[in-house]
mmCIF file of C-alpha atoms in Angstrom:
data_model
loop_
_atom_site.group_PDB
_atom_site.id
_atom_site.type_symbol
_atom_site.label_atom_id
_atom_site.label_comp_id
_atom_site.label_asym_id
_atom_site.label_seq_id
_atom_site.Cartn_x
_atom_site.Cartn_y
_atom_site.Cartn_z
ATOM 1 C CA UNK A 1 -1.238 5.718 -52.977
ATOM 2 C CA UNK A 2 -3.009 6.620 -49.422
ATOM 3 C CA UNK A 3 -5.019 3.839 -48.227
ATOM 4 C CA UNK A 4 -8.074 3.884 -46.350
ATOM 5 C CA UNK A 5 -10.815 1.220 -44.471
ATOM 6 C CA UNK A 6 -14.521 1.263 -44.653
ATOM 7 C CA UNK A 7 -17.270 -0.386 -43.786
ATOM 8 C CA UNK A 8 -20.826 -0.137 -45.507
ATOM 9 C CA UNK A 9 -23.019 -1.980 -44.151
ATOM 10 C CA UNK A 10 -21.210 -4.409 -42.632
ATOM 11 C CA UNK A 11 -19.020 -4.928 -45.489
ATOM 12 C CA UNK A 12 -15.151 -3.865 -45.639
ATOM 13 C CA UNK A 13 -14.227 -2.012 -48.266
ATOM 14 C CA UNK A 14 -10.006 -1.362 -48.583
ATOM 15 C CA UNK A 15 -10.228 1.931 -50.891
ATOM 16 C CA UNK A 16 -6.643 2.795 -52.496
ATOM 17 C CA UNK A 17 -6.991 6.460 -54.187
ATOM 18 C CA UNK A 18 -4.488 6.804 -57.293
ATOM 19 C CA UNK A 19 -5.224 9.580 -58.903
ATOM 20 C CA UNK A 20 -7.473 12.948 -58.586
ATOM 21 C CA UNK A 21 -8.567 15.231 -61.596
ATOM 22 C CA UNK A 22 -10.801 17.918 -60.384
ATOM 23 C CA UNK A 23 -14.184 16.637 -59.489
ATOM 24 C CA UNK A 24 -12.860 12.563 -60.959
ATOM 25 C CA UNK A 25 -11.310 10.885 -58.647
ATOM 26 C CA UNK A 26 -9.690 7.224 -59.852
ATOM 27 C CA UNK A 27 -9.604 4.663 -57.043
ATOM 28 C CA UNK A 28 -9.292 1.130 -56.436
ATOM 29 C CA UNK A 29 -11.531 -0.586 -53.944
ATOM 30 C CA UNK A 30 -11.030 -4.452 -52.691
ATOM 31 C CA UNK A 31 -8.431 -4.274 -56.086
ATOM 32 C CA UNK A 32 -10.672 -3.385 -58.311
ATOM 33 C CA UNK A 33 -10.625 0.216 -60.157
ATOM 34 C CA UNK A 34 -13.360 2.986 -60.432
ATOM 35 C CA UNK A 35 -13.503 5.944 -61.571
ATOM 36 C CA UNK A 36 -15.662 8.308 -59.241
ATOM 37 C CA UNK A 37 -17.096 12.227 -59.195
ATOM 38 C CA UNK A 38 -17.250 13.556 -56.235
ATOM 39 C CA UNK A 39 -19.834 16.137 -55.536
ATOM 40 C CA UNK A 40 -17.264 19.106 -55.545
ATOM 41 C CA UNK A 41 -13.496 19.270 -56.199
ATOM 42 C CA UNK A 42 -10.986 19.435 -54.059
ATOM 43 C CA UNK A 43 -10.164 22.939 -52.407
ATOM 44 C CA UNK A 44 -6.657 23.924 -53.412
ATOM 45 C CA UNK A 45 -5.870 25.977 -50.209
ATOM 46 C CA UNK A 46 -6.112 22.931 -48.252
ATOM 47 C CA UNK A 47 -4.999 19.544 -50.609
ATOM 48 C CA UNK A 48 -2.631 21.455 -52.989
ATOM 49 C CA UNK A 49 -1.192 18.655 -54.035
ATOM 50 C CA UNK A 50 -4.185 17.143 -55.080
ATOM 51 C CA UNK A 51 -6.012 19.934 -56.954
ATOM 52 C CA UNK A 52 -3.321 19.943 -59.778
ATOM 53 C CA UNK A 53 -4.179 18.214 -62.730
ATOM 54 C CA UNK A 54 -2.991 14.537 -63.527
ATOM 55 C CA UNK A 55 -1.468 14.416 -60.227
ATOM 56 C CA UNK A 56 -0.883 11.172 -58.212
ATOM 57 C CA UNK A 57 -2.773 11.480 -55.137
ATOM 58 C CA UNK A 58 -0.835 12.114 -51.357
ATOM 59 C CA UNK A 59 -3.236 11.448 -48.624
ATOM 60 C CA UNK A 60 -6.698 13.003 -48.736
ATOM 61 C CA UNK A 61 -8.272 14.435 -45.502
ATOM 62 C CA UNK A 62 -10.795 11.926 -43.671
ATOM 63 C CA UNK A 63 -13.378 15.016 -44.148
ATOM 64 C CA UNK A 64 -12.713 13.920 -47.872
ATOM 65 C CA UNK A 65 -12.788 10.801 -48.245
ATOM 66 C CA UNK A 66 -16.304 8.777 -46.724
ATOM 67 C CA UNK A 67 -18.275 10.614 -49.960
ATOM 68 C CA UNK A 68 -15.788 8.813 -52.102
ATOM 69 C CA UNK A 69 -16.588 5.548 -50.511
ATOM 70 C CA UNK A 70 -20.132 5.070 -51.162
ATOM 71 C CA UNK A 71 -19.868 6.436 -55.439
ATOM 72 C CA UNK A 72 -17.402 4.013 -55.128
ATOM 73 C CA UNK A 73 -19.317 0.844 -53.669
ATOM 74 C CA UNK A 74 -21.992 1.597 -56.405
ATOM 75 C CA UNK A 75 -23.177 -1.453 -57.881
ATOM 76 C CA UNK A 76 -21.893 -0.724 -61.346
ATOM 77 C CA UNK A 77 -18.249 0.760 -61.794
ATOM 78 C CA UNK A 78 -17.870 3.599 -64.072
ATOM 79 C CA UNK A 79 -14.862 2.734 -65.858
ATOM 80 C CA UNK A 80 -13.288 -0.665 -64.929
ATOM 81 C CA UNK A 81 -10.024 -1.301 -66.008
ATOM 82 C CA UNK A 82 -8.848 -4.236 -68.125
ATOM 83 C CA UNK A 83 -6.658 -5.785 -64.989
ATOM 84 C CA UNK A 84 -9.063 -7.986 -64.077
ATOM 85 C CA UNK A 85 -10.120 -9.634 -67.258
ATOM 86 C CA UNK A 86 -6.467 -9.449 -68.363
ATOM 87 C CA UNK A 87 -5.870 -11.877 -65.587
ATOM 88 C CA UNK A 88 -8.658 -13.912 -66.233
ATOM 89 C CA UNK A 89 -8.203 -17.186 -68.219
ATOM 90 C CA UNK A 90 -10.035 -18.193 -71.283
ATOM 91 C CA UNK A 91 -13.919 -18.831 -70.688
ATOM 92 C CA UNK A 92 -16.497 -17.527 -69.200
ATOM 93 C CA UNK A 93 -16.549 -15.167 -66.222
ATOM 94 C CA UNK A 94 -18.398 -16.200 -62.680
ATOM 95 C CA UNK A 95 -19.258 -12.808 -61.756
ATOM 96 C CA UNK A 96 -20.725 -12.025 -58.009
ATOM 97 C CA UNK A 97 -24.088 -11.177 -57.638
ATOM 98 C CA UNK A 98 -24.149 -9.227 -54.714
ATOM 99 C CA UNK A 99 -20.878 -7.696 -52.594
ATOM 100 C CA UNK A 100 -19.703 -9.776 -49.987
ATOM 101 C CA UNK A 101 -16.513 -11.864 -48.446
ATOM 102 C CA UNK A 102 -15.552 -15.005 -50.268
ATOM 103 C CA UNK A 103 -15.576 -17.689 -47.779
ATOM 104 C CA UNK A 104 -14.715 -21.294 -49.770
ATOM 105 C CA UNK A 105 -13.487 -21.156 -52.936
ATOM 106 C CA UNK A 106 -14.722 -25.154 -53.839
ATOM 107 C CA UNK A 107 -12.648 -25.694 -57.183
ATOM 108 C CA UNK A 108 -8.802 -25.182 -57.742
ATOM 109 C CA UNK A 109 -7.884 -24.347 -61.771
ATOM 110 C CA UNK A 110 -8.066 -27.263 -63.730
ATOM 111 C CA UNK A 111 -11.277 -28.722 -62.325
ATOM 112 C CA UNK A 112 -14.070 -29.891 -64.542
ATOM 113 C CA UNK A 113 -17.287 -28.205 -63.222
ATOM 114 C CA UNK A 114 -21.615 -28.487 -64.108
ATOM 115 C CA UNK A 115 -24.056 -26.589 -64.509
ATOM 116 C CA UNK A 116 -25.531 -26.004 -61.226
ATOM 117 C CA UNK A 117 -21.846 -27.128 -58.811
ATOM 118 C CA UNK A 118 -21.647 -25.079 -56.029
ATOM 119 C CA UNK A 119 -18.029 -23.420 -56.762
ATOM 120 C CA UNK A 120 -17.811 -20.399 -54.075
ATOM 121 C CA UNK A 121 -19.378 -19.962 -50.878
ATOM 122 C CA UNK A 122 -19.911 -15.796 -50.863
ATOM 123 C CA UNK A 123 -20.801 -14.651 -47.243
ATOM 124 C CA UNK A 124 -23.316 -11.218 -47.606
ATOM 125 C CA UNK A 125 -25.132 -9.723 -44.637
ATOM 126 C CA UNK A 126 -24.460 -12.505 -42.642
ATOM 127 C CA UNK A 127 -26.036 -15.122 -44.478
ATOM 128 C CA UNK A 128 -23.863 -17.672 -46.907
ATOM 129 C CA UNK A 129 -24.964 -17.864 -50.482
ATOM 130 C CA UNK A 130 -23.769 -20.710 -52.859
ATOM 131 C CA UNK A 131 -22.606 -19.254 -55.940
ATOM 132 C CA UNK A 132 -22.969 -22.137 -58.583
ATOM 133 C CA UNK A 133 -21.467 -22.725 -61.846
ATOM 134 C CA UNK A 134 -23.542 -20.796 -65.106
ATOM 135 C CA UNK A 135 -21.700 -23.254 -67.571
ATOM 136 C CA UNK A 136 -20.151 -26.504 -67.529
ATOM 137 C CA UNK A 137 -16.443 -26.858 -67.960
ATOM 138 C CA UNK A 138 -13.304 -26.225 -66.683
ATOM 139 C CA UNK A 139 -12.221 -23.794 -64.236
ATOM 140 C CA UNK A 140 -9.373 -21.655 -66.255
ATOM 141 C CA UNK A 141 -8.523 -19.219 -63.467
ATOM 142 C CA UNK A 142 -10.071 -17.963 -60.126
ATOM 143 C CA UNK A 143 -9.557 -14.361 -59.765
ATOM 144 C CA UNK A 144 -10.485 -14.734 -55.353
ATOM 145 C CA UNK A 145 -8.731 -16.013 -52.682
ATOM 146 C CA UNK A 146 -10.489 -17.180 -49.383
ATOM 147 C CA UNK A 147 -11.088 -14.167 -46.979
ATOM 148 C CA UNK A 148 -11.885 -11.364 -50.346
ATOM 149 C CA UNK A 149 -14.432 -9.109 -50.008
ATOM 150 C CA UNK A 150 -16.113 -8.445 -53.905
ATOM 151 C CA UNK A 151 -18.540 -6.823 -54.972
ATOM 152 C CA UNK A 152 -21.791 -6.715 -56.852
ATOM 153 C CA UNK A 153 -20.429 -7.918 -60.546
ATOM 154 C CA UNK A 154 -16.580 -8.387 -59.416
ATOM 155 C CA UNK A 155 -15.235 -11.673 -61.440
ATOM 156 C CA UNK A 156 -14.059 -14.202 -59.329
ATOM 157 C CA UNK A 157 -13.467 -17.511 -61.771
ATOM 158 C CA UNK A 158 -13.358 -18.371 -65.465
ATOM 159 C CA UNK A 159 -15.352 -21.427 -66.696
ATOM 160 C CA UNK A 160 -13.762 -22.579 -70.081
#
């Protein structure tokens, strides 16, 4: 998989692409998968290796690549995979509201949480936003670590 770095508006995106199918492209960005179009396919005199069908992707051209990056940093993914509610615990999923960089996580798994406890601090164009706790509980597993970027509707903990 060919990495690549972006930033959209002041927020770092790490884009891995995995696979490309003609005009559907199937990508993971910050760790979490997408499935994008991209506004035409990919020429097959210059990415061979790419244009054939069910292919894993070598390195795409940086001509190529910045229209993938905004489909993907749409606020609603396409097609996310199961990974990261397979490696969520049992409960309810803290989603984040808006993209951003996870700056405190304030819990560890195990704690008992309220409605309302400030559980993540979530920095977003420049300005910190407490992410609080939608049920009371305890925290099952936290999908973050300190220094993540997410974004919009990424999960990041499990209330049970």
């Amino acid at each position: 998989m060919k990495t690549y770095k972006y930033k959209v508006q002041g927020v770092d995106y790490e884009v891995e692409i995995a696979e490309v199918e003609g005009k559907i492209a199937r990508v993971n960005v910050n760790g979490i998968p997408f499935e994008i179009e991209m506004q035409k396919p990919i020429n097959a005199a210059k990415h061979p290796a790419l244009a054939a069908t069910k292919r894993t992707a070598s390195p795409v051209a940086p001509a190529e690549a910045p229209a993938a990056a905004p489909v993907a940093a749409a606020p609603a993914p396409a097609k996310p995979a199961a990974q990261p509610a397979a490696a969520a615990g049992s409960g309810n999923v803290l989603k984040a509201p808006l993209p951003g960089t996870i700056n405190t996580i304030n819990v560890k798994v195990g704690d008992k949480v309220n409605v309302g406890d400030v559980v993540i601090v979530l920095e977003a164009m420049k300005m910190q936003n407490n992410i609080e706790a939608e049920n009371a509980g305890t925290v099952t597993s936290i999908l973050v670590n300190q220094g993540d970027t997410v974004m919009e509707g990424a999960p990041m903990l499990t209330i049970g």
